[in-house]
Coordinates of N, CA and C in Angstrom, one line a residue:
Chain A
X1 N 7.4 -18.7 -5.2 CA 6.4 -19.6 -4.8 C 5.3 -18.9 -4.0
X2 N 5.4 -17.6 -3.8 CA 4.3 -16.9 -3.0 C 3.1 -16.9 -3.8
X3 N 1.9 -17.0 -3.1 CA 0.6 -17.0 -3.8 C 0.0 -15.7 -3.9
X4 N 0.7 -14.7 -3.2 CA 0.2 -13.3 -3.2 C 1.3 -12.5 -4.0
X5 N 0.8 -11.8 -5.0 CA 1.8 -11.1 -5.9 C 1.8 -9.6 -5.6
X6 N 2.9 -9.0 -5.4 CA 3.1 -7.6 -5.3 C 4.1 -7.1 -6.3
X7 N 4.0 -5.8 -6.6 CA 5.0 -5.2 -7.5 C 6.4 -5.2 -6.8
X8 N 7.5 -5.5 -7.5 CA 8.8 -5.5 -6.9 C 9.2 -4.2 -6.2
X9 N 8.8 -3.1 -6.9 CA 9.2 -1.8 -6.4 C 8.2 -0.7 -6.8
X10 N 8.1 0.3 -5.9 CA 7.3 1.5 -6.2 C 8.2 2.7 -5.7
X11 N 8.0 3.8 -6.2 CA 8.8 5.0 -5.8 C 7.9 6.3 -5.9
X12 N 8.3 7.2 -5.1 CA 7.6 8.5 -5.1 C 8.5 9.6 -4.4
X13 N 8.2 10.8 -4.7 CA 8.8 11.9 -4.1 C 8.2 12.2 -2.7
X14 N 9.0 12.8 -1.8 CA 8.4 13.2 -0.5 C 7.1 13.9 -0.7
X15 N 6.1 13.6 0.1 CA 4.8 14.2 0.1 C 3.8 13.6 -0.9
X16 N 4.3 12.7 -1.8 CA 3.4 12.1 -2.7 C 2.7 10.9 -2.1
X17 N 1.8 10.4 -2.9 CA 1.0 9.2 -2.5 C 1.4 8.0 -3.4
X18 N 1.7 6.9 -2.7 CA 2.0 5.7 -3.4 C 1.1 4.6 -3.0
X19 N 0.9 3.6 -3.9 CA 0.0 2.5 -3.5 C 0.8 1.2 -3.9
X20 N 0.5 0.2 -3.1 CA 1.1 -1.1 -3.3 C 0.0 -2.1 -3.4
X21 N 0.0 -2.9 -4.5 CA -1.1 -3.9 -4.7 C -0.6 -5.2 -4.2
X22 N -1.6 -6.0 -3.9 CA -1.4 -7.4 -3.4 C -2.5 -8.2 -4.1
X23 N -2.1 -9.1 -5.0 CA -3.1 -9.8 -5.8 C -3.1 -11.3 -5.5
X24 N -4.2 -11.8 -5.1 CA -4.3 -13.2 -4.7 C -5.3 -14.0 -5.7
X25 N -6.0 -14.9 -5.1 CA -6.9 -15.8 -5.9 C -8.1 -16.2 -5.0
X26 N -8.9 -17.1 -5.6 CA -10.1 -17.6 -4.9 C -9.8 -18.4 -3.6
X27 N -8.6 -18.9 -3.5 CA -8.3 -19.7 -2.3 C -7.7 -18.9 -1.1
X28 N -7.5 -17.6 -1.3 CA -7.0 -16.7 -0.3 C -7.8 -15.4 -0.1
X29 N -7.4 -14.4 -0.8 CA -8.2 -13.1 -0.7 C -9.6 -13.3 -1.2
X30 N -9.8 -14.0 -2.2 CA -11.1 -14.2 -2.8 C -12.0 -15.1 -1.9
X31 N -11.5 -15.8 -0.9 CA -12.2 -16.6 0.0 C -12.5 -15.8 1.3
X32 N -12.4 -14.5 1.2 CA -12.8 -13.5 2.2 C -11.8 -13.4 3.3
X33 N -10.6 -14.1 3.2 CA -9.6 -14.0 4.3 C -9.1 -12.5 4.3
X34 N -8.9 -12.0 5.5 CA -8.4 -10.7 5.7 C -6.9 -10.6 5.3
X35 N -6.5 -9.4 5.0 CA -5.1 -9.1 4.6 C -4.5 -8.3 5.7
X36 N -3.2 -8.6 6.0 CA -2.4 -7.8 7.0 C -1.2 -7.4 6.3
X37 N -0.7 -6.2 6.7 CA 0.5 -5.6 6.0 C 1.6 -5.4 7.0
X38 N 2.9 -5.6 6.6 CA 4.0 -5.4 7.4 C 5.0 -4.5 6.7
X39 N 5.7 -3.7 7.5 CA 6.8 -2.9 7.1 C 8.1 -3.4 7.6
X40 N 9.1 -3.5 6.7 CA 10.4 -4.0 7.2 C 11.4 -3.0 6.8
X41 N 11.9 -2.2 7.8 CA 13.0 -1.2 7.6 C 14.3 -2.0 7.4
X42 N 15.2 -1.4 6.7 CA 16.5 -2.1 6.4 C 17.1 -2.7 7.7
X43 N 17.5 -4.0 7.6 CA 18.2 -4.6 8.7 C 17.4 -4.9 10.0
X44 N 16.1 -4.7 9.9 CA 15.3 -5.0 11.1 C 14.2 -6.0 10.8
X45 N 13.5 -6.4 11.9 CA 12.4 -7.4 11.8 C 11.2 -6.7 11.2
X46 N 10.3 -7.4 10.6 CA 9.1 -6.8 10.1 C 8.2 -6.3 11.3
X47 N 7.4 -5.3 11.0 CA 6.5 -4.7 12.0 C 5.1 -4.7 11.4
X48 N 4.1 -5.0 12.2 CA 2.8 -5.0 11.8 C 2.3 -3.6 11.5
X49 N 1.8 -3.4 10.3 CA 1.4 -2.0 9.9 C -0.1 -1.8 9.7
X50 N -0.7 -2.8 9.1 CA -2.2 -2.8 8.9 C -2.7 -4.2 9.2
X51 N -3.8 -4.3 9.9 CA -4.4 -5.7 10.1 C -5.8 -5.6 9.8
X52 N -6.4 -6.8 9.4 CA -7.8 -6.9 9.1 C -8.2 -6.0 8.0
X53 N -7.4 -5.9 7.0 CA -7.6 -5.1 5.7 C -7.4 -3.6 5.9
X54 N -7.9 -3.0 7.0 CA -8.0 -1.6 7.1 C -7.5 -1.0 8.4
X55 N -7.2 -1.8 9.4 CA -7.0 -1.3 10.8 C -5.5 -1.1 11.1
X56 N -5.3 0.1 11.7 CA -3.9 0.4 12.1 C -3.7 0.1 13.6
X57 N -2.6 -0.6 13.9 CA -2.2 -0.8 15.3 C -1.9 0.6 15.9
X58 N -2.0 0.6 17.2 CA -1.6 1.9 17.9 C -0.2 2.3 17.6
X59 N 0.0 3.6 17.3 CA 1.3 4.1 16.9 C 1.6 4.2 15.5
X60 N 0.8 3.5 14.6 CA 1.0 3.6 13.2 C 0.4 4.9 12.7
X61 N 1.1 5.7 12.0 CA 0.6 7.0 11.5 C -0.6 6.8 10.5
X62 N -1.5 7.7 10.5 CA -2.7 7.6 9.6 C -2.4 7.8 8.2
X63 N -1.1 8.1 7.9 CA -0.7 8.2 6.5 C -0.7 6.8 5.8
X64 N -0.8 5.8 6.6 CA -0.9 4.4 6.1 C -2.3 4.0 6.1
X65 N -2.8 3.4 5.0 CA -4.2 2.9 5.0 C -4.2 1.7 4.1
X66 N -5.2 0.8 4.4 CA -5.4 -0.4 3.6 C -6.8 -0.5 3.1
X67 N -6.9 -1.3 2.0 CA -8.2 -1.6 1.5 C -8.1 -3.0 0.8
X68 N -9.3 -3.6 0.6 CA -9.4 -4.9 0.0 C -10.7 -5.0 -0.8
X69 N -10.6 -5.6 -2.0 CA -11.7 -5.8 -2.8 C -11.5 -7.1 -3.6
X70 N -12.4 -8.1 -3.4 CA -12.3 -9.3 -4.2 C -11.0 -10.0 -3.9
X71 N -10.2 -10.3 -5.0 CA -9.0 -11.0 -4.9 C -7.8 -10.1 -4.8
X72 N -8.0 -8.8 -4.5 CA -6.9 -7.9 -4.4 C -7.0 -7.0 -3.2
X73 N -5.8 -6.6 -2.7 CA -5.8 -5.6 -1.6 C -4.7 -4.6 -2.0
X74 N -4.8 -3.4 -1.3 CA -3.9 -2.3 -1.5 C -3.5 -1.7 -0.2
X75 N -2.2 -1.2 -0.2 CA -1.7 -0.4 0.9 C -1.4 0.9 0.3
X76 N -1.8 2.0 0.9 CA -1.6 3.4 0.4 C -0.7 4.1 1.5
X77 N 0.2 4.8 1.0 CA 1.0 5.7 1.8 C 0.8 7.1 1.3
X78 N 0.2 8.0 2.1 CA 0.1 9.4 1.6 C 1.1 10.3 2.4
X79 N 1.4 11.4 1.8 CA 2.4 12.2 2.4 C 3.7 11.5 2.6
X80 N 4.2 10.8 1.6 CA 5.4 10.0 1.7 C 6.6 10.7 2.4
X81 N 7.2 10.0 3.3 CA 8.4 10.5 4.0 C 9.6 9.7 3.9
X82 N 10.7 10.2 4.1 CA 12.0 9.5 3.9 C 12.0 8.2 4.7
X83 N 11.5 8.3 5.9 CA 11.5 7.1 6.8 C 10.6 6.0 6.4
X84 N 9.8 6.2 5.3 CA 8.9 5.2 4.8 C 9.6 4.3 3.9
X85 N 10.9 4.6 3.5 CA 11.6 3.8 2.6 C 11.9 2.4 3.3
X86 N 11.3 1.4 2.7 CA 11.3 0.1 3.4 C 10.7 -1.0 2.4
X87 N 10.8 -2.2 2.9 CA 10.1 -3.3 2.2 C 8.7 -3.5 2.9
X88 N 7.7 -3.8 2.0 CA 6.3 -4.0 2.6 C 5.8 -5.3 2.1
X89 N 5.2 -6.0 3.0 CA 4.6 -7.4 2.7 C 3.2 -7.5 3.0
X90 N 2.4 -8.0 2.2 CA 1.0 -8.4 2.5 C 1.0 -9.8 3.0
X91 N 0.0 -10.2 3.8 CA 0.0 -11.5 4.4 C -1.5 -11.9 4.6
X92 N -1.8 -13.2 4.2 CA -3.2 -13.7 4.5 C -3.1 -15.2 4.7
X93 N -4.1 -15.9 4.3 CA -4.3 -17.3 4.6 C -4.7 -18.0 3.4
X94 N -4.3 -19.2 3.1 CA -4.7 -19.9 1.9 C -5.2 -21.3 2.2
X95 N -6.4 -21.6 1.7 CA -7.0 -22.8 2.0 C -6.4 -24.0 1.2
X96 N -5.6 -23.8 0.2 CA -5.1 -24.9 -0.6 C -3.9 -25.5 0.0
X97 N -3.2 -24.7 0.9 CA -1.9 -25.2 1.4 C -2.1 -25.7 2.8
X98 N -3.0 -26.6 3.0 CA -3.3 -27.2 4.3 C -3.6 -26.1 5.4
X99 N -4.2 -25.0 5.0 CA -4.5 -24.0 6.0 C -3.2 -23.3 6.4
X100 N -2.7 -22.5 5.5 CA -1.4 -22.0 5.7 C -1.3 -20.4 5.6
X101 N -0.5 -19.9 6.4 CA -0.2 -18.4 6.3 C 0.7 -18.2 5.1
X102 N 0.3 -17.2 4.3 CA 1.0 -16.9 3.1 C 1.4 -15.4 3.1
X103 N 2.6 -15.1 2.6 CA 3.1 -13.8 2.4 C 3.1 -13.4 1.0
X104 N 3.0 -12.1 0.7 CA 3.2 -11.6 -0.6 C 4.7 -11.6 -1.0
X105 N 5.0 -11.3 -2.2 CA 6.3 -11.3 -2.7 C 7.2 -10.1 -2.2
X106 N 6.5 -9.1 -1.7 CA 7.2 -8.0 -1.1 C 7.4 -6.8 -2.1
X107 N 7.4 -5.6 -1.6 CA 7.6 -4.4 -2.5 C 8.5 -3.5 -1.8
X108 N 9.5 -3.0 -2.5 CA 10.5 -2.1 -2.0 C 10.0 -0.7 -2.4
X109 N 9.8 0.1 -1.4 CA 9.4 1.5 -1.6 C 10.6 2.4 -1.5
X110 N 10.8 3.2 -2.5 CA 11.9 4.1 -2.6 C 11.4 5.5 -2.5
X111 N 12.0 6.3 -1.7 CA 11.6 7.8 -1.6 C 12.6 8.5 -2.4
X112 N 12.2 9.2 -3.5 CA 13.1 9.8 -4.4 C 13.8 11.1 -3.8
Chain B
X1 N 6.1 -4.2 28.2 CA 5.8 -4.3 26.8 C 6.2 -5.7 26.3
X2 N 5.5 -6.1 25.3 CA 5.8 -7.4 24.7 C 7.1 -7.4 24.0
X3 N 7.9 -8.4 24.3 CA 9.2 -8.6 23.7 C 9.4 -10.1 23.4
X4 N 10.1 -10.3 22.2 CA 10.5 -11.7 21.9 C 12.0 -11.5 21.6
X5 N 12.8 -12.2 22.4 CA 14.3 -12.1 22.3 C 14.8 -13.5 21.8
X6 N 15.5 -13.5 20.7 CA 16.0 -14.7 20.1 C 17.5 -14.9 20.4
X7 N 17.9 -16.2 20.3 CA 19.3 -16.5 20.5 C 20.2 -16.0 19.3
X8 N 21.5 -16.1 19.5 CA 22.4 -15.5 18.6 C 22.7 -16.3 17.3
X9 N 23.5 -15.7 16.5 CA 23.7 -16.3 15.2 C 24.4 -17.7 15.3
X10 N 24.2 -18.5 14.3 CA 24.7 -19.9 14.3 C 25.3 -20.2 12.9
X11 N 26.3 -21.0 12.9 CA 26.9 -21.5 11.7 C 26.9 -23.1 11.8
X12 N 26.4 -23.7 10.8 CA 26.3 -25.2 10.9 C 26.8 -25.7 9.5
X13 N 27.3 -27.0 9.6 CA 27.7 -27.7 8.4 C 26.5 -28.3 7.7
X14 N 26.5 -28.5 6.4 CA 25.4 -29.2 5.7 C 25.2 -30.6 6.4
X15 N 23.9 -30.9 6.6 CA 23.5 -32.1 7.2 C 23.3 -32.1 8.7
X16 N 23.8 -31.0 9.3 CA 23.6 -30.8 10.7 C 22.2 -30.2 11.1
X17 N 22.0 -30.0 12.4 CA 20.8 -29.4 12.8 C 21.1 -28.1 13.6
X18 N 20.1 -27.3 13.7 CA 20.2 -26.0 14.5 C 19.0 -25.8 15.3
X19 N 19.1 -25.3 16.5 CA 18.0 -25.0 17.4 C 18.1 -23.5 17.8
X20 N 17.0 -22.8 17.5 CA 16.9 -21.4 17.8 C 15.9 -21.2 18.9
X21 N 16.2 -20.3 19.8 CA 15.3 -20.1 20.9 C 14.7 -18.7 20.8
X22 N 13.5 -18.5 21.4 CA 12.7 -17.3 21.4 C 12.1 -17.1 22.8
X23 N 12.6 -16.1 23.5 CA 12.1 -15.9 24.9 C 11.1 -14.8 24.9
X24 N 10.0 -15.1 25.4 CA 8.9 -14.1 25.4 C 8.8 -13.4 26.8
X25 N 8.4 -12.1 26.8 CA 8.1 -11.4 28.0 C 7.1 -10.3 27.7
X26 N 6.5 -9.8 28.8 CA 5.5 -8.8 28.7 C 4.1 -9.2 28.4
X27 N 3.9 -10.5 28.4 CA 2.5 -11.1 28.2 C 2.6 -12.5 28.8
X28 N 1.4 -13.1 28.9 CA 1.3 -14.5 29.3 C 1.6 -15.4 28.2
X29 N 2.7 -16.1 28.3 CA 3.3 -16.9 27.1 C 2.3 -17.9 26.6
X30 N 1.5 -18.5 27.4 CA 0.6 -19.6 27.0 C -0.7 -19.1 26.3
X31 N -0.8 -17.8 26.2 CA -2.1 -17.3 25.7 C -2.0 -17.0 24.2
X32 N -0.9 -17.1 23.5 CA -0.8 -16.8 22.1 C 0.2 -17.8 21.4
X33 N -0.2 -18.1 20.2 CA 0.7 -19.0 19.4 C 2.0 -18.3 19.1
X34 N 3.1 -19.1 18.9 CA 4.3 -18.6 18.3 C 4.5 -19.1 16.9
X35 N 4.7 -18.2 16.0 CA 4.9 -18.6 14.6 C 6.4 -18.4 14.3
X36 N 6.9 -19.1 13.3 CA 8.2 -19.0 12.8 C 8.2 -18.6 11.3
X37 N 9.1 -17.7 11.0 CA 9.2 -17.1 9.6 C 10.6 -17.0 9.3
X38 N 11.0 -17.3 8.1 CA 12.4 -17.1 7.7 C 12.5 -16.2 6.5
X39 N 13.8 -15.7 6.3 CA 14.0 -14.8 5.2 C 15.5 -14.9 4.8
X40 N 15.6 -15.5 3.6 CA 17.0 -15.6 3.0 C 17.4 -14.2 2.6
X41 N 18.7 -14.0 2.5 CA 19.3 -12.7 2.2 C 18.7 -12.1 0.9
X42 N 18.1 -10.9 1.0 CA 17.6 -10.3 -0.2 C 16.3 -10.9 -0.7
X43 N 15.7 -11.8 0.0 CA 14.5 -12.5 -0.4 C 13.3 -12.1 0.5
X44 N 12.1 -12.7 0.2 CA 10.9 -12.4 0.9 C 10.8 -13.2 2.2
X45 N 9.6 -13.0 2.8 CA 9.3 -13.8 4.0 C 8.7 -15.1 3.7
X46 N 9.1 -16.1 4.5 CA 8.5 -17.5 4.2 C 8.1 -18.0 5.6
X47 N 6.8 -18.4 5.7 CA 6.2 -18.9 6.9 C 6.6 -20.4 7.1
X48 N 7.0 -20.7 8.3 CA 7.4 -22.1 8.5 C 6.4 -22.9 9.3
X49 N 5.6 -22.2 10.2 CA 4.6 -22.9 11.0 C 4.3 -22.2 12.3
X50 N 3.6 -22.9 13.1 CA 3.1 -22.3 14.4 C 3.1 -23.4 15.5
X51 N 3.1 -22.9 16.7 CA 3.0 -23.7 17.9 C 2.2 -23.1 18.9
X52 N 1.3 -23.8 19.6 CA 0.5 -23.3 20.7 C 1.2 -23.7 22.0
X53 N 1.7 -22.7 22.7 CA 2.5 -23.0 23.9 C 1.7 -23.8 25.0
X54 N 0.4 -23.5 25.0 CA -0.3 -24.1 26.1 C -0.5 -25.6 25.9
X55 N -0.9 -26.0 24.7 CA -1.2 -27.4 24.4 C 0.0 -28.1 23.8
X56 N 0.9 -27.4 23.2 CA 2.1 -28.0 22.5 C 1.7 -28.4 21.1
X57 N 0.5 -28.1 20.7 CA 0.1 -28.4 19.3 C 0.9 -27.6 18.3
X58 N 1.2 -28.2 17.2 CA 2.0 -27.5 16.1 C 1.4 -27.7 14.8
X59 N 1.8 -26.8 13.9 CA 1.4 -26.9 12.5 C 2.6 -26.5 11.6
X60 N 2.9 -27.3 10.7 CA 4.1 -27.0 9.9 C 3.7 -26.7 8.4
X61 N 4.4 -25.8 7.8 CA 4.2 -25.6 6.3 C 4.7 -26.8 5.6
X62 N 4.0 -27.2 4.5 CA 4.3 -28.4 3.8 C 5.8 -28.5 3.5
X63 N 6.4 -27.4 3.1 CA 7.8 -27.4 2.7 C 8.7 -27.9 3.7
X64 N 8.3 -27.7 5.0 CA 9.3 -28.0 6.1 C 8.8 -29.3 6.9
X65 N 7.7 -29.9 6.5 CA 7.2 -31.1 7.2 C 8.3 -32.1 7.3
X66 N 8.6 -32.7 8.4 CA 9.6 -33.8 8.6 C 11.0 -33.3 8.9
X67 N 11.2 -32.0 8.7 CA 12.5 -31.4 8.9 C 12.6 -30.4 10.0
X68 N 11.4 -29.9 10.4 CA 11.4 -28.8 11.5 C 10.6 -29.3 12.6
X69 N 11.0 -28.9 13.8 CA 10.2 -29.2 15.1 C 10.2 -28.0 15.9
X70 N 9.0 -27.7 16.4 CA 8.7 -26.6 17.3 C 8.5 -27.2 18.7
X71 N 9.2 -26.7 19.7 CA 8.9 -27.1 21.1 C 8.9 -25.8 22.0
X72 N 8.7 -26.0 23.3 CA 8.7 -24.9 24.2 C 8.9 -25.4 25.6
X73 N 9.4 -24.4 26.4 CA 9.5 -24.6 27.9 C 8.7 -23.5 28.5
X74 N 7.5 -23.8 29.0 CA 6.6 -22.8 29.5 C 7.2 -22.1 30.8
X75 N 7.9 -22.8 31.6 CA 8.4 -22.3 32.8 C 9.3 -21.1 32.6
X76 N 9.9 -21.0 31.5 CA 10.8 -19.9 31.1 C 10.3 -19.2 29.9
X77 N 9.1 -19.4 29.5 CA 8.4 -18.6 28.4 C 9.3 -18.6 27.2
X78 N 9.8 -19.8 26.8 CA 10.7 -19.8 25.7 C 10.2 -20.9 24.7
X79 N 10.2 -20.5 23.4 CA 9.9 -21.4 22.3 C 11.2 -21.7 21.5
X80 N 11.1 -22.9 20.9 CA 12.3 -23.3 20.1 C 11.9 -23.8 18.7
X81 N 12.8 -23.6 17.8 CA 12.6 -24.1 16.4 C 13.9 -24.8 16.1
X82 N 13.7 -26.1 15.8 CA 14.9 -26.9 15.4 C 14.7 -27.4 13.9
X83 N 15.7 -27.1 13.1 CA 15.7 -27.5 11.7 C 16.8 -28.5 11.5
X84 N 16.5 -29.6 10.9 CA 17.5 -30.6 10.7 C 17.9 -30.8 9.2
X85 N 18.8 -31.6 9.0 CA 19.3 -31.9 7.6 C 19.6 -30.6 6.8
X86 N 20.3 -29.7 7.4 CA 20.5 -28.4 6.9 C 21.2 -28.4 5.5
X87 N 20.8 -27.5 4.7 CA 21.4 -27.4 3.3 C 21.8 -25.9 3.2
X88 N 22.6 -25.6 2.2 CA 23.1 -24.3 2.0 C 21.9 -23.3 1.8
X89 N 20.8 -23.8 1.2 CA 19.7 -22.9 0.9 C 18.8 -22.7 2.2
X90 N 19.2 -23.2 3.3 CA 18.6 -22.9 4.6 C 19.2 -21.7 5.2
X91 N 20.3 -21.2 4.6 CA 20.9 -20.0 5.1 C 19.9 -18.8 5.1
X92 N 19.6 -18.3 6.2 CA 18.5 -17.2 6.3 C 18.5 -16.7 7.7
X93 N 17.7 -15.6 7.8 CA 17.4 -15.1 9.2 C 16.1 -15.7 9.6
X94 N 16.0 -16.3 10.7 CA 14.8 -16.9 11.3 C 14.2 -16.0 12.3
X95 N 12.9 -15.8 12.2 CA 12.2 -14.9 13.1 C 11.1 -15.8 13.8
X96 N 11.0 -15.5 15.1 CA 9.7 -15.9 15.8 C 8.8 -14.7 15.9
X97 N 7.5 -15.0 15.9 CA 6.5 -13.9 16.0 C 5.3 -14.4 16.7
X98 N 4.7 -13.5 17.5 CA 3.5 -13.8 18.2 C 2.3 -13.8 17.3
X99 N 1.5 -14.8 17.3 CA 0.3 -14.8 16.5 C -0.9 -14.4 17.2
X100 N -1.8 -13.7 16.5 CA -3.1 -13.3 17.1 C -4.1 -13.5 16.1
X101 N -5.2 -14.2 16.5 CA -6.3 -14.5 15.5 C -7.1 -13.3 15.3
X102 N -7.5 -13.2 14.0 CA -8.4 -12.1 13.6 C -9.6 -12.6 12.9
X103 N -10.8 -12.2 13.3 CA -12.0 -12.6 12.5 C -13.0 -11.6 12.7
X104 N -13.2 -10.7 11.8 CA -14.2 -9.7 11.8 C -14.8 -9.6 10.4
X105 N -16.0 -10.1 10.3 CA -16.8 -10.2 9.1 C -16.0 -10.9 8.0
X106 N -15.1 -11.9 8.5 CA -14.3 -12.7 7.6 C -13.9 -13.9 8.3
X107 N -13.5 -14.9 7.5 CA -13.0 -16.2 8.2 C -11.7 -15.8 9.0
X108 N -11.5 -16.6 10.0 CA -10.4 -16.4 10.9 C -9.0 -16.5 10.2
X109 N -8.2 -15.5 10.4 CA -6.8 -15.6 10.0 C -5.9 -15.3 11.2
X110 N -4.6 -15.4 11.0 CA -3.7 -15.0 12.0 C -2.8 -13.9 11.5
X111 N -2.6 -12.9 12.4 CA -1.7 -11.9 12.2 C -0.5 -12.0 13.2
X112 N 0.6 -11.4 12.8 CA 1.8 -11.5 13.6 C 2.1 -10.2 14.2
X113 N 1.8 -10.0 15.5 CA 1.8 -8.6 16.0 C 3.1 -8.2 16.7
X114 N 3.9 -9.2 17.1 CA 5.2 -8.8 17.7 C 6.2 -9.9 17.1
X115 N 7.4 -9.4 16.8 CA 8.5 -10.2 16.2 C 9.7 -10.2 17.0
X116 N 10.5 -11.3 17.0 CA 11.8 -11.3 17.5 C 12.7 -10.5 16.6
X117 N 14.0 -10.4 17.1 CA 14.9 -9.6 16.3 C 15.6 -10.3 15.2
X118 N 15.3 -11.7 15.2 CA 15.9 -12.5 14.1 C 17.2 -13.2 14.5
X119 N 17.4 -14.4 14.0 CA 18.6 -15.1 14.2 C 19.1 -15.6 12.9
X120 N 20.4 -15.2 12.6 CA 21.0 -15.6 11.3 C 21.6 -17.0 11.4
X121 N 21.1 -17.9 10.6 CA 21.7 -19.2 10.5 C 22.4 -19.4 9.2
X122 N 23.6 -19.7 9.2 CA 24.5 -19.8 8.0 C 24.9 -21.3 7.8
X123 N 24.6 -21.8 6.6 CA 25.1 -23.1 6.3 C 26.0 -23.0 5.1
X124 N 27.3 -23.0 5.3 CA 28.2 -22.8 4.1 C 28.1 -24.0 3.2
X125 N 28.2 -23.7 1.9 CA 28.1 -24.7 0.9 C 29.4 -25.5 0.7

């Protein structure tokens, strides 16, 4: 029932670049609402990774970058490392759901 | 440093209620909303709603309207989430998270910058 769609999984070898897409609609990303990204390591709480489409909180490596265009957003991980193996979620806001926070379906990143 | 520490795991029978606490430290409790998010085992994140600790105002996701209540005790910087009429599909980890508003060349959204460690609520079928 998520209104933001992500691929279930992506994988890459150490050192490679992977991207995760987040596809929305005119009532969320297309309405200019910003996208935020979270990383959830196994067995832990989510952690804010990217906010406002492109900004990294203090302490987040610059290997992580975000972008947004129209009704889609992307998270890129360059120089993939073993510790990047986690679930990643995009998050925004949707006007149709009484002004509601919405999460993406989530993407499992596997480091080969 | 900002910390949100949640209460321990709970087991409830179907039809019962559960109340989870979230104690904040490292910042002024009344200056940021508290949001609640849940995650069933192996599933994604599901937003439940928010509460403003200063005013007590709340907003609930449509799915949980009438079944969830957010409250707080400001003197001990603690927020609470109570879910009633529990069903087996309410079995999940429940997280509290601090909300921060973001608006830069875009309409205002909320981001969740600090999260509690999660509380497992189990409702056996």
